[in-house]
PDB file of C-alpha atoms in Angstrom:
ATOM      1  CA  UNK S  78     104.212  46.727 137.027  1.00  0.00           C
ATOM      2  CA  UNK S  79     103.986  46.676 140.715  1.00  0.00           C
ATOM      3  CA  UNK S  80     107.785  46.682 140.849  1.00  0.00           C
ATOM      4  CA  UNK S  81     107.884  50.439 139.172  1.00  0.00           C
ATOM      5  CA  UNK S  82     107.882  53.333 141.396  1.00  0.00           C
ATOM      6  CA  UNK S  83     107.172  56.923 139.366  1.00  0.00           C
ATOM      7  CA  UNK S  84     108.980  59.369 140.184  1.00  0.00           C
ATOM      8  CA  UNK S  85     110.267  63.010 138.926  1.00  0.00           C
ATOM      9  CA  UNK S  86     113.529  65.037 138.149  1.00  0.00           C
ATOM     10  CA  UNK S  87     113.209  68.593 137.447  1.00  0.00           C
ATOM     11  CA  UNK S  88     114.510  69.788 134.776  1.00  0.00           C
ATOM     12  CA  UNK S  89     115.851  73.341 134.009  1.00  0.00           C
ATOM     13  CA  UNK S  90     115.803  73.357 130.469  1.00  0.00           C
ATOM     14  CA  UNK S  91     112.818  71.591 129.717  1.00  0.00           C
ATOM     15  CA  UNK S  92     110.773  74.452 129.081  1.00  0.00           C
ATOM     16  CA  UNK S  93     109.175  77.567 130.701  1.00  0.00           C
ATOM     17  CA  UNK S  94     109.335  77.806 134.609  1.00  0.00           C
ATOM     18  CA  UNK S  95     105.908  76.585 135.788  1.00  0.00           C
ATOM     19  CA  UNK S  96     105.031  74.286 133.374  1.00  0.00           C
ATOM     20  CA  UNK S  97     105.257  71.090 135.236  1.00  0.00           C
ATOM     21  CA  UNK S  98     104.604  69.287 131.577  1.00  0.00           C
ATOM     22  CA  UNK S  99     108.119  70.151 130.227  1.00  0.00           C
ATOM     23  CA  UNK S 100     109.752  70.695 133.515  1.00  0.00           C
ATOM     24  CA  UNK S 101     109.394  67.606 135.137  1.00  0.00           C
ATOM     25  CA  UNK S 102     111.332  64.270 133.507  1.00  0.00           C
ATOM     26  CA  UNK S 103     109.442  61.122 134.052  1.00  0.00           C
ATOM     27  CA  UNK S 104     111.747  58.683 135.771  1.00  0.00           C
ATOM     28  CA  UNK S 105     111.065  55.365 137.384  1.00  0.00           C
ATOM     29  CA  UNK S 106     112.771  53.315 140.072  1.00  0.00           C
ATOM     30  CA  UNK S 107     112.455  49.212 140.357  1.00  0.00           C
ATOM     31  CA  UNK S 108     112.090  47.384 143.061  1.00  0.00           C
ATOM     32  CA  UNK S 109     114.646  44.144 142.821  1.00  0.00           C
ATOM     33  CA  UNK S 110     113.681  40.851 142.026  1.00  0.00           C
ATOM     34  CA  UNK S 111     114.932  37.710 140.756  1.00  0.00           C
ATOM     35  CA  UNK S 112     113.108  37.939 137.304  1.00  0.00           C
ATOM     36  CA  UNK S 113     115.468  40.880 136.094  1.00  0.00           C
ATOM     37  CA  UNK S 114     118.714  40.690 134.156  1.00  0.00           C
ATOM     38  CA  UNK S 115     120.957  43.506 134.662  1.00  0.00           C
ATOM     39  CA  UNK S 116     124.036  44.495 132.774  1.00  0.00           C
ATOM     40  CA  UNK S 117     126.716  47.394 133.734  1.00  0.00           C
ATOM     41  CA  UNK S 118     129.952  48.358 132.207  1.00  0.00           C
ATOM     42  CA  UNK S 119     132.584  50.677 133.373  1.00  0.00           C
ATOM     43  CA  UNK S 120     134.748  50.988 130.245  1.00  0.00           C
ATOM     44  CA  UNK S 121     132.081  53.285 128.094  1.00  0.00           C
ATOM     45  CA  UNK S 122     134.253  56.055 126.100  1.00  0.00           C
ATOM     46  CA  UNK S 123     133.183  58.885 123.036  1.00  0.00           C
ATOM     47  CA  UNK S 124     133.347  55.708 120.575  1.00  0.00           C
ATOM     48  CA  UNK S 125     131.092  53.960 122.742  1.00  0.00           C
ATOM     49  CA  UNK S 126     127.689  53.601 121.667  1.00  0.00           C
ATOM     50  CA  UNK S 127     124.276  51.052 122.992  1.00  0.00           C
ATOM     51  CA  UNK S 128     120.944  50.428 121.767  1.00  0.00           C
ATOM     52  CA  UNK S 129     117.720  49.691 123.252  1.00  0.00           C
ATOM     53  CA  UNK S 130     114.582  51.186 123.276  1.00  0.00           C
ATOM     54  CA  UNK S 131     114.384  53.871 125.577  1.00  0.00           C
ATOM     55  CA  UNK S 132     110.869  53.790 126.156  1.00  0.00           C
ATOM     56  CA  UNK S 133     110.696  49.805 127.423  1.00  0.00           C
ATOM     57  CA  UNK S 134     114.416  49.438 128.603  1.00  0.00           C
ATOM     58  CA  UNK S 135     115.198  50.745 132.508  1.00  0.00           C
ATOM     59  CA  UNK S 136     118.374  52.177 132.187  1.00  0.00           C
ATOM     60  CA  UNK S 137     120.551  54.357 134.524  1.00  0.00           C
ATOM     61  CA  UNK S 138     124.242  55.328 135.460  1.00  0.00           C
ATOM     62  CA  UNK S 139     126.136  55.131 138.637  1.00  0.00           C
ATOM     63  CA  UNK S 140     128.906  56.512 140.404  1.00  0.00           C
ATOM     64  CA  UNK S 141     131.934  53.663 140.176  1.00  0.00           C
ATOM     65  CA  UNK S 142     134.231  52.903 143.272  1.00  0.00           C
ATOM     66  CA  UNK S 143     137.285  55.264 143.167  1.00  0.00           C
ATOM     67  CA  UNK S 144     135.030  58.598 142.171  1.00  0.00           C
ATOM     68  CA  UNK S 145     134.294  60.035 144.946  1.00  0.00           C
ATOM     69  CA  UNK S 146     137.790  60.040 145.949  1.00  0.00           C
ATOM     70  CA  UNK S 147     139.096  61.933 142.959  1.00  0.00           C
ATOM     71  CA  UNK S 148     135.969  64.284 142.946  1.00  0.00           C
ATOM     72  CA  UNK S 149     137.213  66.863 145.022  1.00  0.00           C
ATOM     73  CA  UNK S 150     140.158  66.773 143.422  1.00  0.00           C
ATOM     74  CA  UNK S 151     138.534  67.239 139.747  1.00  0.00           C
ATOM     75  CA  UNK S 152     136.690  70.068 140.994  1.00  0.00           C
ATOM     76  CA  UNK S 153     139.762  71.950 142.338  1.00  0.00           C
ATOM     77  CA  UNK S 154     141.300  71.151 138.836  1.00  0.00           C
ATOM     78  CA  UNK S 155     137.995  72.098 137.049  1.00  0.00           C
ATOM     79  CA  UNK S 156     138.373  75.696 139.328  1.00  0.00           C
ATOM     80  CA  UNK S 157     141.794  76.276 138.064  1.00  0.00           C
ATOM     81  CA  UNK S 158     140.818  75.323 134.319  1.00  0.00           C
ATOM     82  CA  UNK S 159     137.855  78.063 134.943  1.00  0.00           C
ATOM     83  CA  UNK S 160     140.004  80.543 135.992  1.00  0.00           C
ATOM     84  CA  UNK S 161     142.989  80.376 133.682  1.00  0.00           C
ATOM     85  CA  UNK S 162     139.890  80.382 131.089  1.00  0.00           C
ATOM     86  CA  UNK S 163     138.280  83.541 132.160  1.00  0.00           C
ATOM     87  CA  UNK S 164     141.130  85.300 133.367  1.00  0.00           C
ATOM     88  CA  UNK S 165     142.646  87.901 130.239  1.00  0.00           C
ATOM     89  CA  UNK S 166     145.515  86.903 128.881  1.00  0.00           C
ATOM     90  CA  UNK S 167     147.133  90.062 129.692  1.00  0.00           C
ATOM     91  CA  UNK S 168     146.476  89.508 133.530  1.00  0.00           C
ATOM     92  CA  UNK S 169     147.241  85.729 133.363  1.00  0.00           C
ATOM     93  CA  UNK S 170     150.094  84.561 136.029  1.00  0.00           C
ATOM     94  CA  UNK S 171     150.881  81.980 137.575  1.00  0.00           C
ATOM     95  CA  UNK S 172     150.245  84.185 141.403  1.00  0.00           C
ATOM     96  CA  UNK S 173     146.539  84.528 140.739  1.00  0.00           C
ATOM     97  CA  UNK S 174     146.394  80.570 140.595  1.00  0.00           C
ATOM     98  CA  UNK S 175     148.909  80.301 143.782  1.00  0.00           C
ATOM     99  CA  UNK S 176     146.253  79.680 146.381  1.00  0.00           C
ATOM    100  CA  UNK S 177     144.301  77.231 144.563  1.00  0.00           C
ATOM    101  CA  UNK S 178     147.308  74.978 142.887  1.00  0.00           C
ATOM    102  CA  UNK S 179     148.673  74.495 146.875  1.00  0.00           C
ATOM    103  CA  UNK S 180     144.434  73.344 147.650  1.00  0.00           C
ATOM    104  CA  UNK S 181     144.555  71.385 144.964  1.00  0.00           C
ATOM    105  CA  UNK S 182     148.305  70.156 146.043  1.00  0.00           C
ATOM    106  CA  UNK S 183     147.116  68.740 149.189  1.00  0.00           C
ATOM    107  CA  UNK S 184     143.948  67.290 147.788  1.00  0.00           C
ATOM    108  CA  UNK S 185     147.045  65.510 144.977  1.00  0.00           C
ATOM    109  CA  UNK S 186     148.700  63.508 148.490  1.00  0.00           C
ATOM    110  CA  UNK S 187     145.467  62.377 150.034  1.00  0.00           C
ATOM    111  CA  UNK S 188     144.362  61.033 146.368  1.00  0.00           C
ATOM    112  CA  UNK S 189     147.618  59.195 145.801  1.00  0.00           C
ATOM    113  CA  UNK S 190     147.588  57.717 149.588  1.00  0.00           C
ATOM    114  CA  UNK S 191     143.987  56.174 148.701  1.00  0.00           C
ATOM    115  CA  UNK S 192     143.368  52.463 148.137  1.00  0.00           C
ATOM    116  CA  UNK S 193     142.856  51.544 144.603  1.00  0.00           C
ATOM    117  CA  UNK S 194     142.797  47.975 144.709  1.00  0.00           C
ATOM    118  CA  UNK S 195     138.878  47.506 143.878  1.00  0.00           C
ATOM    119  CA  UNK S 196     138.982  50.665 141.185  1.00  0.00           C
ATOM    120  CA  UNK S 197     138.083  49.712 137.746  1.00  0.00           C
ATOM    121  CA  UNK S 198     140.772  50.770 134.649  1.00  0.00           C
ATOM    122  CA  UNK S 199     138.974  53.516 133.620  1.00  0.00           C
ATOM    123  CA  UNK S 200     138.470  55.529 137.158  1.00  0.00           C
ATOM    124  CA  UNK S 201     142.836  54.910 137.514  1.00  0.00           C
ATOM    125  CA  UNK S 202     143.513  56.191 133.881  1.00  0.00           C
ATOM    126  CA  UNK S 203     141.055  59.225 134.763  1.00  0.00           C
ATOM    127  CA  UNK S 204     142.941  59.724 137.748  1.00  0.00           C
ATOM    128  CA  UNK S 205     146.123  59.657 135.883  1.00  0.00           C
ATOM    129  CA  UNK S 206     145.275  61.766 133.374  1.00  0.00           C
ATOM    130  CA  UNK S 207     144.123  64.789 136.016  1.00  0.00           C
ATOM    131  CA  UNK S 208     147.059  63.877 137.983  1.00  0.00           C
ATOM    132  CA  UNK S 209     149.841  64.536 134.784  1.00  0.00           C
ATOM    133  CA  UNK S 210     148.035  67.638 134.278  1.00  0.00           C
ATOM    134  CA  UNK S 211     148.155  68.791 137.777  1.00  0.00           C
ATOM    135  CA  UNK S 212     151.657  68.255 137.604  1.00  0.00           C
ATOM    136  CA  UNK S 213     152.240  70.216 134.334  1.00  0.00           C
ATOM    137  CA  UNK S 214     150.780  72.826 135.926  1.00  0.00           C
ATOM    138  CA  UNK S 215     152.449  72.755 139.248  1.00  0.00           C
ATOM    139  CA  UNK S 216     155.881  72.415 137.380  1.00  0.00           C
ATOM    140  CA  UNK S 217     155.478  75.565 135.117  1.00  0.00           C
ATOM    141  CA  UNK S 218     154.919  77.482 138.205  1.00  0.00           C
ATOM    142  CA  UNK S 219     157.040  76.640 140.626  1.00  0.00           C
ATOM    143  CA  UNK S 220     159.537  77.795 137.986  1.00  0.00           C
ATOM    144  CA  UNK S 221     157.665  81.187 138.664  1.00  0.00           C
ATOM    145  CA  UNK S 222     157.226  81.348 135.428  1.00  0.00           C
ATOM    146  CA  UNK S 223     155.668  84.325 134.189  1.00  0.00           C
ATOM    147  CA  UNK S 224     155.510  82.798 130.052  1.00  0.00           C
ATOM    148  CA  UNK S 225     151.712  83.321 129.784  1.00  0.00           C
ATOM    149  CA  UNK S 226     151.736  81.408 126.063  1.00  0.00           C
ATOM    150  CA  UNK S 227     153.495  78.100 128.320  1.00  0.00           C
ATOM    151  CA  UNK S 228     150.454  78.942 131.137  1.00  0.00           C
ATOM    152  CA  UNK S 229     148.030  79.337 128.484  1.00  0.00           C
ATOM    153  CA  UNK S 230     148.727  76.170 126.649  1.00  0.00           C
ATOM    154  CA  UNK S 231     149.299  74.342 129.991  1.00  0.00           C
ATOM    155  CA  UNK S 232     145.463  75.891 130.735  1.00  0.00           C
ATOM    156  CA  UNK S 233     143.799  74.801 127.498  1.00  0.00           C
ATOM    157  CA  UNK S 234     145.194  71.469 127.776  1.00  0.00           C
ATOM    158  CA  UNK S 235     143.659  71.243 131.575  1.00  0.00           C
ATOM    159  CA  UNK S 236     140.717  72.357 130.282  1.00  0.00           C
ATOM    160  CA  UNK S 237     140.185  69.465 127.688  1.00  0.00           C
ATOM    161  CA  UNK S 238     141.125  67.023 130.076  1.00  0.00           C
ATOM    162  CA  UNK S 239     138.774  68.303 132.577  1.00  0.00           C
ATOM    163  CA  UNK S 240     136.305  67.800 130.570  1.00  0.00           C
ATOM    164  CA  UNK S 241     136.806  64.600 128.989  1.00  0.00           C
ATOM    165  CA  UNK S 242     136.374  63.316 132.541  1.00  0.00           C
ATOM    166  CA  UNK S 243     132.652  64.510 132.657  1.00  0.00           C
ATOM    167  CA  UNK S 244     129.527  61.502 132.223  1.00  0.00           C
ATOM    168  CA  UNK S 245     127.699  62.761 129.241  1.00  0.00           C
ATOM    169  CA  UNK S 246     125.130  60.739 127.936  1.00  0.00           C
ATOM    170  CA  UNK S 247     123.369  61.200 124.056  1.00  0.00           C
ATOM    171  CA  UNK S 248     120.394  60.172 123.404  1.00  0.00           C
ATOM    172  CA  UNK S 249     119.338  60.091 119.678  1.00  0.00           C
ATOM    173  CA  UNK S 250     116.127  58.992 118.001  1.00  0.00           C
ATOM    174  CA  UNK S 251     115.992  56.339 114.808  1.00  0.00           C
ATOM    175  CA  UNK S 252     113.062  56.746 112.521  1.00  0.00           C
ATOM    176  CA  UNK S 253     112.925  53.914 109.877  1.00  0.00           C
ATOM    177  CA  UNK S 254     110.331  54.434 107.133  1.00  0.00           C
ATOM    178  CA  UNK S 255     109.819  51.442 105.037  1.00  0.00           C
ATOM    179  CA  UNK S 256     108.910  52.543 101.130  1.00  0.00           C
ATOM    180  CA  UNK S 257     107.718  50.241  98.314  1.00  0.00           C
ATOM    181  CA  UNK S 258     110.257  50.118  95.160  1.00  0.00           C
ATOM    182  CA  UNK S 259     108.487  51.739  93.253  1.00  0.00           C
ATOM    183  CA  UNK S 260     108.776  54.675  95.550  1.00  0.00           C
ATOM    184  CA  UNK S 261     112.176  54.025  95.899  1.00  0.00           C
ATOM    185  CA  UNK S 262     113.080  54.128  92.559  1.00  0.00           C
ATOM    186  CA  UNK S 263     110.650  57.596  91.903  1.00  0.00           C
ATOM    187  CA  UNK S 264     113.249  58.866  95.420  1.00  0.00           C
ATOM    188  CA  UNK S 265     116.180  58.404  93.076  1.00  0.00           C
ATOM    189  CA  UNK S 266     115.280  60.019  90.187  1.00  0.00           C
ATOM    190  CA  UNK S 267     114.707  63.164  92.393  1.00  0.00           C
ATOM    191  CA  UNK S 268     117.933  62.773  94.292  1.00  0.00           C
ATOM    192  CA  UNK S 269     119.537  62.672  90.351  1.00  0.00           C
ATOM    193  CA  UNK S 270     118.035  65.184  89.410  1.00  0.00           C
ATOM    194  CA  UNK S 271     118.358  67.335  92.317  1.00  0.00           C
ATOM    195  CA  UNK S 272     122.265  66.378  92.079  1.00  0.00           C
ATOM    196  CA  UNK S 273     122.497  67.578  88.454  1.00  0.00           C
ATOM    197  CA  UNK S 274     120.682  70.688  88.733  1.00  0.00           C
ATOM    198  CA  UNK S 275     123.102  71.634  91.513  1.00  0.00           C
ATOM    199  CA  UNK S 276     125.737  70.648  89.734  1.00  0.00           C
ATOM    200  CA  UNK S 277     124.390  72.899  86.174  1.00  0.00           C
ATOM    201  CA  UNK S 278     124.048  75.889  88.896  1.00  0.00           C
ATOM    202  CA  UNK S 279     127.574  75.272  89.957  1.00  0.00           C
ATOM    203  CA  UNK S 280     128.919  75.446  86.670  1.00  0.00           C
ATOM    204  CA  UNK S 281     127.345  78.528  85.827  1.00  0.00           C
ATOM    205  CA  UNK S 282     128.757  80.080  88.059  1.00  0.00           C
ATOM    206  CA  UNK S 283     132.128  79.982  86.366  1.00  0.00           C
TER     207      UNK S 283
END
């Protein structure tokens, strides 16, 4: 216990402005010692999945060598992806994009001119991934292209990737109840019947 440091996060969905009950997430630090066993890994994807109890497990993410060198050049991407997103497709060129795809250009040299030798896989497939689309995009338009369904398209597909480059973490609750067999044989006789009176209400229909 005397390792644990309390601290808060505000939160802006957690409920009504001014109540500090909802508002505020209740977070803790650690101090380090020798008694703890930590575990990290960098390859977590959407079929990814770990359990623990949330309540008695520390836990926490981190930003992984290589990110903040791509990070300014995800965010010019993610501006572009924005734009192309709320911009109508009737007023969609490739000219109202000029000024940031040459931004975003520059920020493309200085990110392939960094050192990756420490980066972990995932961080250089990210980086590959926003890079490809960058160059779809710059590629369309230097064809001054004016094909909005080719921009579009190009835009969408920016978009996804984008996004798929975002930490997002899902917490979910498991409730197990534990029922005698008795009870669980009384649970499916109701799920039968249920079952068959949908299915007689069904039929009727027809």
């Amino acid at each position: 216990p005397s390792d644990q440091l309390r601290y808060h996060i505000y939160n802006e969905v957690g409920g009504p402005l001014g109540n500090a009950n909802n508002n505020l997430n209740d977070c803790w630090t650690y101090l380090r010692n020798d008694s703890q066993k930590w575990y990290w890994n960098s390859e977590f994807d959407r079929d990814s999945a770990v359990f623990f109890s949330t309540l008695i497990t520390p836990h926490t993410s981190a930003t992984l060598q290589g990110e903040e060198i791509i990070a300014p050049f995800w965010r010019g991407l993610k501006n572009i992806s924005d734009l192309i997103l709320t911009t109508p497709k009737e007023d969609l060129s490739c000219s109202i994009l000029e000024d940031q795809i040459i931004l975003n250009s520059r920020l493309a040299s200085s990110v392939q001119a960094a050192d990756y030798d420490d980066v972990p896989p995932n961080v250089r497939k990210a980086l590959q991934r926003l890079m490809g689309s960058h160059n779809d995009l710059t590629g369309l338009c230097s064809q001054d292209s004016d094909d909005i369904g080719r921009l579009a398209i190009v835009g969408n597909s920016l978009h996804v990737i984008v996004e798929e480059q975002i930490r997002k973490s899902v917490e979910m609750r498991v409730v197990v109840v534990i029922i005698s067999p008795r009870a669980k044989t009384a649970f499916a006789s109701f799920v039968a019947i249920f079952v068959l009176w949908i299915s007689t209400k069904s039929m009727k229909r027809f």
